[in-house]
PDB file of N, CA, C and O in Angstrom:
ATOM      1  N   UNK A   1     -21.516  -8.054 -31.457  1.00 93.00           N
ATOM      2  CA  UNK A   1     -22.745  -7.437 -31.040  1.00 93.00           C
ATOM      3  C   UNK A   1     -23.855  -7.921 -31.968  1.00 93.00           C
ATOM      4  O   UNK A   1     -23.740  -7.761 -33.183  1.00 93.00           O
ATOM      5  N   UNK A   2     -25.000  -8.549 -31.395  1.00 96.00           N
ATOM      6  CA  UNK A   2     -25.848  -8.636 -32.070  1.00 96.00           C
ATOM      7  C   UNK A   2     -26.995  -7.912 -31.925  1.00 96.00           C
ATOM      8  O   UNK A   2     -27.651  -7.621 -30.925  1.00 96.00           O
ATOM      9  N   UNK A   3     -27.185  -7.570 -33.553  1.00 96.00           N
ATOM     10  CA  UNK A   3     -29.036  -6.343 -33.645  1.00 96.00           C
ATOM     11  C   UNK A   3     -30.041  -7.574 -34.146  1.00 96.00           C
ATOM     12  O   UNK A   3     -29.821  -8.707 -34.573  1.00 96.00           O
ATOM     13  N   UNK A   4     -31.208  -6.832 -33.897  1.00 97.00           N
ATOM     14  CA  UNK A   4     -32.356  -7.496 -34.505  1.00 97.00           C
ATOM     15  C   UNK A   4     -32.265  -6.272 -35.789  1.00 97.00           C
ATOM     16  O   UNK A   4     -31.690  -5.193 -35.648  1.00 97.00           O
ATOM     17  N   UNK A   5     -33.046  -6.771 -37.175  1.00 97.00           N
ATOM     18  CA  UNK A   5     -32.978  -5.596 -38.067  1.00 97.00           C
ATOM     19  C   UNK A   5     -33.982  -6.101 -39.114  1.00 97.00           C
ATOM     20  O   UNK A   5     -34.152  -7.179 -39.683  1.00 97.00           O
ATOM     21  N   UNK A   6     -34.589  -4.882 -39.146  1.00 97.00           N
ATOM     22  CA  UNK A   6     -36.103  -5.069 -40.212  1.00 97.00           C
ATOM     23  C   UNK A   6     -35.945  -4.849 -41.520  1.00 97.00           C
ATOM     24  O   UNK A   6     -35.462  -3.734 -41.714  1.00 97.00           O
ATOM     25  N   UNK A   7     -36.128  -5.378 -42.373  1.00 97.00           N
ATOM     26  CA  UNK A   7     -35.362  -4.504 -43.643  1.00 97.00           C
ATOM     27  C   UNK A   7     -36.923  -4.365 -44.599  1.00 97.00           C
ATOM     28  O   UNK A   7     -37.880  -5.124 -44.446  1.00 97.00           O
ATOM     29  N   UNK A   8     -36.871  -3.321 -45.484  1.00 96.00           N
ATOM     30  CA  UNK A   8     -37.249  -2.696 -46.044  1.00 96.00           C
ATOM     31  C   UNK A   8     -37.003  -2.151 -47.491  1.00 96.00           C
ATOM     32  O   UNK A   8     -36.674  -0.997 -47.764  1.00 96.00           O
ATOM     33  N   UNK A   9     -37.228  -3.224 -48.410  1.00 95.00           N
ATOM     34  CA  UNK A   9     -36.746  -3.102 -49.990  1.00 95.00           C
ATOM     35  C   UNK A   9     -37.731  -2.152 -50.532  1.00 95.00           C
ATOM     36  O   UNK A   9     -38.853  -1.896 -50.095  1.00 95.00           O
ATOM     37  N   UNK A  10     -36.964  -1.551 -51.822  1.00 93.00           N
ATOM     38  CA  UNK A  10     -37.597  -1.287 -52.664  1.00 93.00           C
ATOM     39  C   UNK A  10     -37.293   0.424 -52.338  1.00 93.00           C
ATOM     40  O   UNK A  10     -37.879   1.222 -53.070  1.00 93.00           O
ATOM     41  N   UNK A  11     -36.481   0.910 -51.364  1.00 93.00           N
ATOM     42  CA  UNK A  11     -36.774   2.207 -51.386  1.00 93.00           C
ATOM     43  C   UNK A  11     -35.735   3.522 -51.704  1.00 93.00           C
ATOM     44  O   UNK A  11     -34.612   3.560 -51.200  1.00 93.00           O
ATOM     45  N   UNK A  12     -36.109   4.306 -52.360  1.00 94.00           N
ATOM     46  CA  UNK A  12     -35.406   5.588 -52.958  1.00 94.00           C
ATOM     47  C   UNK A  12     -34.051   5.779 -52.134  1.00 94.00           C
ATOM     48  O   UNK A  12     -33.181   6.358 -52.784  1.00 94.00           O
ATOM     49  N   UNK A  13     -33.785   5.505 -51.168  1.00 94.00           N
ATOM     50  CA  UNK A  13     -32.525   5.753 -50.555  1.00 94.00           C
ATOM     51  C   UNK A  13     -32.186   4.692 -49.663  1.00 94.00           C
ATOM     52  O   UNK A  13     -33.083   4.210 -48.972  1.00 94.00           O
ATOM     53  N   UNK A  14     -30.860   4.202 -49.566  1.00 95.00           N
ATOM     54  CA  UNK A  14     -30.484   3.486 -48.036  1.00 95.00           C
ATOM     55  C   UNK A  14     -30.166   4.075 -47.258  1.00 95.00           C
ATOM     56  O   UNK A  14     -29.311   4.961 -47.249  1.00 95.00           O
ATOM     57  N   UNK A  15     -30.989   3.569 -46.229  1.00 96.00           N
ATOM     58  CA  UNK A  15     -30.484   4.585 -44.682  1.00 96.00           C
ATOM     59  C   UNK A  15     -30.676   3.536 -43.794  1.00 96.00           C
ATOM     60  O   UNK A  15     -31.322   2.605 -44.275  1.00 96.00           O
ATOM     61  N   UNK A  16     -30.278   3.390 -42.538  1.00 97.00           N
ATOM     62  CA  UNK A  16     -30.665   3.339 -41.019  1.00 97.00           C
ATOM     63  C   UNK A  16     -30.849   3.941 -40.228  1.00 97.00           C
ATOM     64  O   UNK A  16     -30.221   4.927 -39.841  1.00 97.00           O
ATOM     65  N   UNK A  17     -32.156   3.251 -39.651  1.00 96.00           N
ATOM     66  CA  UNK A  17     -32.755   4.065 -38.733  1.00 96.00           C
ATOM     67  C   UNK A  17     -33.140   2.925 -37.155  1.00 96.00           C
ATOM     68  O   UNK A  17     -33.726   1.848 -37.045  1.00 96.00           O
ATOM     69  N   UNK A  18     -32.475   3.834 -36.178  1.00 94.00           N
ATOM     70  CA  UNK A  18     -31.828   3.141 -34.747  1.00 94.00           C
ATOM     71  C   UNK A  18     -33.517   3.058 -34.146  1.00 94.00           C
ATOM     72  O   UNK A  18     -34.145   4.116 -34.194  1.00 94.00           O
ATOM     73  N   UNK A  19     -34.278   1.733 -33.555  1.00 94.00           N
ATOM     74  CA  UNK A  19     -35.604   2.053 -32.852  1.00 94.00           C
ATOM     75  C   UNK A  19     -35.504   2.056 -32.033  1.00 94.00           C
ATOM     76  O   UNK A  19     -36.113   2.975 -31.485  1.00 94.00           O
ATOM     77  N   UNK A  20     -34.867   1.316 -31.289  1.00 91.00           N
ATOM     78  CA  UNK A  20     -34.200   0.998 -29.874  1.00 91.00           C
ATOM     79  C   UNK A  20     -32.759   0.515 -29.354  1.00 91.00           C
ATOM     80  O   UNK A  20     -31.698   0.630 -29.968  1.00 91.00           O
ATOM     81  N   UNK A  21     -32.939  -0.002 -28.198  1.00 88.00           N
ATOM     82  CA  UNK A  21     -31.614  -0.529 -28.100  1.00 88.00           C
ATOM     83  C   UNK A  21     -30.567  -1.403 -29.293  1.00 88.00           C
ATOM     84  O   UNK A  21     -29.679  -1.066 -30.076  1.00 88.00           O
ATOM     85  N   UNK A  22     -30.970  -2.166 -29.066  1.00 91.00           N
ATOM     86  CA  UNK A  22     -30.777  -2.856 -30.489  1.00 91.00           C
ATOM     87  C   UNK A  22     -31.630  -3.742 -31.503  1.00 91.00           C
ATOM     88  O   UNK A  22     -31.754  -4.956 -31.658  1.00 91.00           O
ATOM     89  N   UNK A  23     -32.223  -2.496 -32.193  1.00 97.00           N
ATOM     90  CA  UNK A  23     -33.560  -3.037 -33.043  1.00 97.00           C
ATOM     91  C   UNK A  23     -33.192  -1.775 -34.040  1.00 97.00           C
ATOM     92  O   UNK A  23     -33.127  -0.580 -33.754  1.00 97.00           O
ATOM     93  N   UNK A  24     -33.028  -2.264 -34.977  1.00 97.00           N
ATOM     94  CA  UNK A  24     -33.046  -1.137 -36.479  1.00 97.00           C
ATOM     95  C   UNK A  24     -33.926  -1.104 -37.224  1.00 97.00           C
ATOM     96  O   UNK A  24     -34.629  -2.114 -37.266  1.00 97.00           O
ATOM     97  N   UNK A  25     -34.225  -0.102 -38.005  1.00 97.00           N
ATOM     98  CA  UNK A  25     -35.083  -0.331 -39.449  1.00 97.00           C
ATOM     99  C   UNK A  25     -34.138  -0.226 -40.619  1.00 97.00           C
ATOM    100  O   UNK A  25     -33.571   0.863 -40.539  1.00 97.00           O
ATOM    101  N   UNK A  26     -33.789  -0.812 -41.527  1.00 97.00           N
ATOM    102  CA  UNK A  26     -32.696  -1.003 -42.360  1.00 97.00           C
ATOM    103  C   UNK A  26     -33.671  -0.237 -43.915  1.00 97.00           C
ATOM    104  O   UNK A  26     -34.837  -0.632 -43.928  1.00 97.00           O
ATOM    105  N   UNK A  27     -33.390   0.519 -44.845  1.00 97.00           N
ATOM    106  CA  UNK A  27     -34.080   0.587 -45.586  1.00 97.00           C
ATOM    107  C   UNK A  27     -32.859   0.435 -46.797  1.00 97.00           C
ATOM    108  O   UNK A  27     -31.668   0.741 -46.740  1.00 97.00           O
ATOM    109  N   UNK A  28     -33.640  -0.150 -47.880  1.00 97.00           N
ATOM    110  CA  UNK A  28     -32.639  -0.753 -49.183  1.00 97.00           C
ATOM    111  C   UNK A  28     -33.086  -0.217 -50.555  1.00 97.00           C
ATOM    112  O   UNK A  28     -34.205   0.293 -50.613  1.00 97.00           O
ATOM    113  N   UNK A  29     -32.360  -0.276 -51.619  1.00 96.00           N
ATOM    114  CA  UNK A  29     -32.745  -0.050 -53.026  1.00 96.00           C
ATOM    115  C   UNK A  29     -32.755  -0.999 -53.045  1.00 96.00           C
ATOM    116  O   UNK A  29     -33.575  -1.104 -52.133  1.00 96.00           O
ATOM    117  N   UNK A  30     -32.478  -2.336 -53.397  1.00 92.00           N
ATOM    118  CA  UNK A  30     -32.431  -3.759 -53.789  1.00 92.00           C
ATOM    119  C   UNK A  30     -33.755  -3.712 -53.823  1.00 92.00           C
ATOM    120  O   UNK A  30     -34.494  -2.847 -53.353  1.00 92.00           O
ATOM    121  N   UNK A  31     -34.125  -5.048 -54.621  1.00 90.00           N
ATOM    122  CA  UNK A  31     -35.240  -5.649 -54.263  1.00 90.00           C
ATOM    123  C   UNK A  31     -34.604  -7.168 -54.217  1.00 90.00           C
ATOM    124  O   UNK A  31     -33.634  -7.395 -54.940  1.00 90.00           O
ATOM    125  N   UNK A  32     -35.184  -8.310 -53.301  1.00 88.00           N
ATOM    126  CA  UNK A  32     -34.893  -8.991 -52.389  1.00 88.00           C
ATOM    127  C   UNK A  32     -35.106 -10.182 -53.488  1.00 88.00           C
ATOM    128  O   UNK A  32     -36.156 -10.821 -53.431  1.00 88.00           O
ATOM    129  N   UNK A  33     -34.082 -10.513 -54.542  1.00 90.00           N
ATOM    130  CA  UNK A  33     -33.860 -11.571 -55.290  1.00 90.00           C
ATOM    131  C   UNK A  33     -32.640 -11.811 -55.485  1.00 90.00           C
ATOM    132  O   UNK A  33     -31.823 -10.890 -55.524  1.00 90.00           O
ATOM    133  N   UNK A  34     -32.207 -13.398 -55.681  1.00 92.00           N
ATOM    134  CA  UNK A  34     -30.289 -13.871 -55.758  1.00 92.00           C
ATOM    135  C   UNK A  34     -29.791 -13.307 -54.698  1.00 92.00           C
ATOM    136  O   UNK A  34     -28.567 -13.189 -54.757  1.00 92.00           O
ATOM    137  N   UNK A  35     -30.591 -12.666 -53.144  1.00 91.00           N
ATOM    138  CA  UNK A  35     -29.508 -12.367 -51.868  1.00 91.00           C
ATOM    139  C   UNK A  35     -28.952 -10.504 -52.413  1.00 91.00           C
ATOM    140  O   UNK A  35     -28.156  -9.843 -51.747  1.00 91.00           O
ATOM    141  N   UNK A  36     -29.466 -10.117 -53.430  1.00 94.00           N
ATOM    142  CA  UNK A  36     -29.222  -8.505 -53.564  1.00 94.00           C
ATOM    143  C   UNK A  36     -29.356  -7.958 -52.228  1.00 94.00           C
ATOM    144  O   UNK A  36     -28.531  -7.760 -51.337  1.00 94.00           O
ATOM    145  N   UNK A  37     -30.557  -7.774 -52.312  1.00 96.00           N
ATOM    146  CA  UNK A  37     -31.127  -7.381 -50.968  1.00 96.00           C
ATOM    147  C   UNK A  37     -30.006  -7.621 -49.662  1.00 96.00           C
ATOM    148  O   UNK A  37     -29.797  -6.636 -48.954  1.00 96.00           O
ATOM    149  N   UNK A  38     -29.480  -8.560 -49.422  1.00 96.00           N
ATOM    150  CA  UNK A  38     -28.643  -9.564 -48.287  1.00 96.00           C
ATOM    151  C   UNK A  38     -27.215  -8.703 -48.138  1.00 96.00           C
ATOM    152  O   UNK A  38     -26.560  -8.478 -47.120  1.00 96.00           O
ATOM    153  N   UNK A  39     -26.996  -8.344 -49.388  1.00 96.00           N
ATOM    154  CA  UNK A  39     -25.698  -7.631 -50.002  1.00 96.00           C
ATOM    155  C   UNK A  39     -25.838  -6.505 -49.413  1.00 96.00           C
ATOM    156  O   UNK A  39     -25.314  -6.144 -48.359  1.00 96.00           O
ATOM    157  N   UNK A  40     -26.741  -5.784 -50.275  1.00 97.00           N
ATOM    158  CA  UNK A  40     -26.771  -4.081 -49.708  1.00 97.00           C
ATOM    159  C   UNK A  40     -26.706  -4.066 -48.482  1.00 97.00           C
ATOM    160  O   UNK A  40     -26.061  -3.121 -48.028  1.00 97.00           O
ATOM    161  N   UNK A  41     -27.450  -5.278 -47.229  1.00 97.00           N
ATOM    162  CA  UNK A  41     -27.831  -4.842 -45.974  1.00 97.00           C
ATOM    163  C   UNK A  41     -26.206  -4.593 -45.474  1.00 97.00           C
ATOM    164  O   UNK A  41     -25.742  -3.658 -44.822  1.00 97.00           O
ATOM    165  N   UNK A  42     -25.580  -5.721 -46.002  1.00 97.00           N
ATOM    166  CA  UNK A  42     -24.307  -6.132 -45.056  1.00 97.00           C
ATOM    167  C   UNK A  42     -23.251  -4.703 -45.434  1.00 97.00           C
ATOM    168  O   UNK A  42     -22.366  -4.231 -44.721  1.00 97.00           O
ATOM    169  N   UNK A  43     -23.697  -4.256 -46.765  1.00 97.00           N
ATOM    170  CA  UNK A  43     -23.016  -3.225 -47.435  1.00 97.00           C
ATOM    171  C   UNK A  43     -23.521  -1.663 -46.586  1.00 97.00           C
ATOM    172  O   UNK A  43     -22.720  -0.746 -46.769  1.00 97.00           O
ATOM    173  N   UNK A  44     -24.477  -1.396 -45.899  1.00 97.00           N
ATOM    174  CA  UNK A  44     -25.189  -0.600 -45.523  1.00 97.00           C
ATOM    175  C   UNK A  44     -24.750  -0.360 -43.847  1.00 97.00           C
ATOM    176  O   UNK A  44     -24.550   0.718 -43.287  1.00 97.00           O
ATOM    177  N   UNK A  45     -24.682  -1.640 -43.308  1.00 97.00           N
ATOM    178  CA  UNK A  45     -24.754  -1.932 -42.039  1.00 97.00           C
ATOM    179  C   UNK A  45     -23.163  -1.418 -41.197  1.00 97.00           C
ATOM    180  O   UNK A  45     -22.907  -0.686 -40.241  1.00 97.00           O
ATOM    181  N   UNK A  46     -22.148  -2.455 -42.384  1.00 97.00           N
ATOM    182  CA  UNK A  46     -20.846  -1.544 -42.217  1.00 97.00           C
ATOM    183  C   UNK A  46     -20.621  -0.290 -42.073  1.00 97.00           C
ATOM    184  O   UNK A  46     -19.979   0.394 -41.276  1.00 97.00           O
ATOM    185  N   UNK A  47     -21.301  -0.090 -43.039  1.00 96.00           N
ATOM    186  CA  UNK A  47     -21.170   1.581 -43.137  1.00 96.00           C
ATOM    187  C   UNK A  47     -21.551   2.453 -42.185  1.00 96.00           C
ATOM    188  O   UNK A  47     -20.841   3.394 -41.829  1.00 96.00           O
ATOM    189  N   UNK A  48     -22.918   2.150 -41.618  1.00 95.00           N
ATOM    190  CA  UNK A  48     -23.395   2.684 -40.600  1.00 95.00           C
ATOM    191  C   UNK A  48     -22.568   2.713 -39.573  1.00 95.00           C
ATOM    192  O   UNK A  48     -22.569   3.690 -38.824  1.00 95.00           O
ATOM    193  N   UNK A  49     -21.699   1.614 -39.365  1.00 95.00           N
ATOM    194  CA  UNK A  49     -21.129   1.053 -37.486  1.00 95.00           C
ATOM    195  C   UNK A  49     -19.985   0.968 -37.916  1.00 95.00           C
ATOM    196  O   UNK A  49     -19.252   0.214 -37.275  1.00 95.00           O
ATOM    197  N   UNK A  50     -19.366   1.695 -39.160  1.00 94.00           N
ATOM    198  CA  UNK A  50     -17.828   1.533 -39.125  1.00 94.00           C
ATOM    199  C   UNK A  50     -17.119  -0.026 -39.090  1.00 94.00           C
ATOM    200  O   UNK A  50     -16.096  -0.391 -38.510  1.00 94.00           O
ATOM    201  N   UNK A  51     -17.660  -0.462 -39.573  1.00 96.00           N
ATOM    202  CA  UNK A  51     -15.995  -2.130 -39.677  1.00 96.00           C
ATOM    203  C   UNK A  51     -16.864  -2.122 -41.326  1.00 96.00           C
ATOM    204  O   UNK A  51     -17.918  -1.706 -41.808  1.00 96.00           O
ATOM    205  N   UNK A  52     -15.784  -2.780 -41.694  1.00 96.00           N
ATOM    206  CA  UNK A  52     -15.444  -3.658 -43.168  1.00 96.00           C
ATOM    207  C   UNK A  52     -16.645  -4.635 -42.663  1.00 96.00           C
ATOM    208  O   UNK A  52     -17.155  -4.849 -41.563  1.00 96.00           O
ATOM    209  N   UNK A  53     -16.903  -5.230 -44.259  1.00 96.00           N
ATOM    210  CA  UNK A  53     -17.909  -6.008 -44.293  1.00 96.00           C
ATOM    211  C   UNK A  53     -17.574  -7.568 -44.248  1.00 96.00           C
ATOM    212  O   UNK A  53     -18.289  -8.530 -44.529  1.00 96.00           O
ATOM    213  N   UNK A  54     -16.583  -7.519 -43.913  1.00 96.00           N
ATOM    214  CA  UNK A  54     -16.382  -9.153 -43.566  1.00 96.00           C
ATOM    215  C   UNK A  54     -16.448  -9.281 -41.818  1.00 96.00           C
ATOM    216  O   UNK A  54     -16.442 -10.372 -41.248  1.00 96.00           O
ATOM    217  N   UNK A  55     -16.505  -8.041 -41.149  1.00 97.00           N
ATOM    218  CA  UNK A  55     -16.967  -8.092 -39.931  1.00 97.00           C
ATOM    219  C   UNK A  55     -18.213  -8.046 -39.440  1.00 97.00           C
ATOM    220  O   UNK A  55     -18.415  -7.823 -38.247  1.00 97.00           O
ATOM    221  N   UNK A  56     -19.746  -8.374 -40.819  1.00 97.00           N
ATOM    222  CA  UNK A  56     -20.979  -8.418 -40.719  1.00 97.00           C
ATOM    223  C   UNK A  56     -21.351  -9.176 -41.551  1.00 97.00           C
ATOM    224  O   UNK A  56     -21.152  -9.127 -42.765  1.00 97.00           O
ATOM    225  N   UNK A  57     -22.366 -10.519 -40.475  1.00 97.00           N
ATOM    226  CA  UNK A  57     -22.894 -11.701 -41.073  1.00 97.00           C
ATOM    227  C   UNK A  57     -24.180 -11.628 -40.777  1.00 97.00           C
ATOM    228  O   UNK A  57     -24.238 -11.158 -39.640  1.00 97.00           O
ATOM    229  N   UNK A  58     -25.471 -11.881 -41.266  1.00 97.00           N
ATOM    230  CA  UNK A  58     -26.306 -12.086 -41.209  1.00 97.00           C
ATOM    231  C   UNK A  58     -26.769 -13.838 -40.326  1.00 97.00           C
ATOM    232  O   UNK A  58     -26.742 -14.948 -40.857  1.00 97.00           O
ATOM    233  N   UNK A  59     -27.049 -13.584 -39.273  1.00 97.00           N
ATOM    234  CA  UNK A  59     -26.887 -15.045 -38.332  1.00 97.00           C
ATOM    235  C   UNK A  59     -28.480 -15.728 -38.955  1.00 97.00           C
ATOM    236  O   UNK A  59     -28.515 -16.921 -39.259  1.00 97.00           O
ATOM    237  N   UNK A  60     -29.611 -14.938 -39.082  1.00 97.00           N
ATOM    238  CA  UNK A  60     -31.021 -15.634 -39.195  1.00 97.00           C
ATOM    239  C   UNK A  60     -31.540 -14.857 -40.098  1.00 97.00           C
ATOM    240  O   UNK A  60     -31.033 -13.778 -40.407  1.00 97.00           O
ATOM    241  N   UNK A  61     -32.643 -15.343 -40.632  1.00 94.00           N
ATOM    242  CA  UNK A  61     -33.638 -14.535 -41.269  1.00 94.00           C
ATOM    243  C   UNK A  61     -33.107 -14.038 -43.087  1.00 94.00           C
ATOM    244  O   UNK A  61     -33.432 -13.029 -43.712  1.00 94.00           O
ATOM    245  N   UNK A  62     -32.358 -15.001 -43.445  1.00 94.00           N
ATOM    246  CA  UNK A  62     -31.560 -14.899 -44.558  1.00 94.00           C
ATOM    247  C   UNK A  62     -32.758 -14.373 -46.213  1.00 94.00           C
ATOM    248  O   UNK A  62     -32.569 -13.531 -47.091  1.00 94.00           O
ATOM    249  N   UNK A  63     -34.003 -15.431 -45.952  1.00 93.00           N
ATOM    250  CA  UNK A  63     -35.252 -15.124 -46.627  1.00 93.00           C
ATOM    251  C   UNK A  63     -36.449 -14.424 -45.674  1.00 93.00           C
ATOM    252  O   UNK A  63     -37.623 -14.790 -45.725  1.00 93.00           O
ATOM    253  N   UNK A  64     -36.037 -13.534 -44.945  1.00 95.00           N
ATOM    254  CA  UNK A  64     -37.255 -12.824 -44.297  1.00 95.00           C
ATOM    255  C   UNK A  64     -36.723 -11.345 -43.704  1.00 95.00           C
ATOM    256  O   UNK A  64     -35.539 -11.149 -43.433  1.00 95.00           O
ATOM    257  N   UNK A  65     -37.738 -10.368 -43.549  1.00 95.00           N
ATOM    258  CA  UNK A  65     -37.658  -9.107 -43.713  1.00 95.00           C
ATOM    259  C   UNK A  65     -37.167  -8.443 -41.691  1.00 95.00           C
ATOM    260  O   UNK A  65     -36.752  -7.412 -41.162  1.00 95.00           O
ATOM    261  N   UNK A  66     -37.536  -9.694 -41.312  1.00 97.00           N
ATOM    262  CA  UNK A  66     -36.741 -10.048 -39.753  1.00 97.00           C
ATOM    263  C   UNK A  66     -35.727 -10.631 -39.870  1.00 97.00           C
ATOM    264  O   UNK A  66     -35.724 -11.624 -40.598  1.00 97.00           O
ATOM    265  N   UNK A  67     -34.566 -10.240 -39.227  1.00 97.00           N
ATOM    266  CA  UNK A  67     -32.790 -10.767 -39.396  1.00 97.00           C
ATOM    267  C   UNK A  67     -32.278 -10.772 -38.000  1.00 97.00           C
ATOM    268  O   UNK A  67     -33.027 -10.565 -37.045  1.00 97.00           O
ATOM    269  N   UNK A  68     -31.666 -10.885 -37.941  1.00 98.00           N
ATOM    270  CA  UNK A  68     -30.539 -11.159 -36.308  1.00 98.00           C
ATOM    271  C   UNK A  68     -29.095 -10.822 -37.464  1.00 98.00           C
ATOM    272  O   UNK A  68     -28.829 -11.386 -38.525  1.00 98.00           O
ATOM    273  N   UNK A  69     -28.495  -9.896 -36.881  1.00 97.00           N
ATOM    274  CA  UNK A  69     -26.920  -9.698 -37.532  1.00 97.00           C
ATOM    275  C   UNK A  69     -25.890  -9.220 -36.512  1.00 97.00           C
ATOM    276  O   UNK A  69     -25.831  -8.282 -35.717  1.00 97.00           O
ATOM    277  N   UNK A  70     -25.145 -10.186 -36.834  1.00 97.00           N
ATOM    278  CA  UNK A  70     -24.007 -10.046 -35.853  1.00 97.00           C
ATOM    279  C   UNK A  70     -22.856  -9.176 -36.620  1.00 97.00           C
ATOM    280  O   UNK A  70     -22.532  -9.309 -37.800  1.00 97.00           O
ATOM    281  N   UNK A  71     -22.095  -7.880 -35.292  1.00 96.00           N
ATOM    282  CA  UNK A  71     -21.072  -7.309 -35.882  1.00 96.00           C
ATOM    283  C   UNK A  71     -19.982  -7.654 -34.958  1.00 96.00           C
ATOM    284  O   UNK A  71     -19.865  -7.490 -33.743  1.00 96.00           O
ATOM    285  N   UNK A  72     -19.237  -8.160 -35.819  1.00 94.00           N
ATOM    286  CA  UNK A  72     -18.022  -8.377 -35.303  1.00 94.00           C
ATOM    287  C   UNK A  72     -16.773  -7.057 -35.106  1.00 94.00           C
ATOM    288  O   UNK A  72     -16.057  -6.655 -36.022  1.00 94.00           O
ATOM    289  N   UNK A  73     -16.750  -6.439 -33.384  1.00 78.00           N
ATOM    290  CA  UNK A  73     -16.264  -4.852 -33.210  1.00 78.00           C
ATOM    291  C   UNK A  73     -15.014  -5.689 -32.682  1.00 78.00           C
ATOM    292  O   UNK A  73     -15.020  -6.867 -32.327  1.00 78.00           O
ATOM    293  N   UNK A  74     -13.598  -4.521 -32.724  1.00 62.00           N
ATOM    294  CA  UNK A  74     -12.353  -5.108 -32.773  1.00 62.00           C
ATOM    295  C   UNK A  74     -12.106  -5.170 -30.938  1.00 62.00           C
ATOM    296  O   UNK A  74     -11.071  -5.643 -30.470  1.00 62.00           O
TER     297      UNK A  74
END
């Protein structure tokens, strides 16, 4: 399944938040240096949708606050 997902560093808590069909707002503690940022999302994203994190890759947007992420569901 692939989301579009906005991310949002720098903030007091991680959460997700669903906008639409499949469009998220991702919010992070990281701040977005060495791929931190990249980490938490994939670390965040699992969590949200249930699979392990080797079942979530980041397909685009690796240096930008717009992403495409694919979850790989069993």
């Amino acid at each position: 399944m692939k989301i579009n997902v906005e991310v949002h560093t720098g903030s007091s808590k991680a959460r997700v938040e669903q906008k639409d069909g499949s469009s998220y707002k991702v919010y992070l503690h990281s701040v977005p240096e060495r791929g931190r940022a990249n980490e938490e999302l994939i670390k965040v994203i699992s969590g949200y949708f249930g699979v392990s994190r080797s079942r979530v890759e980041i397909i685009s947007g690796l240096r930008s606050k717009q992403k495409v992420v694919n979850i790989i569901s069993i």
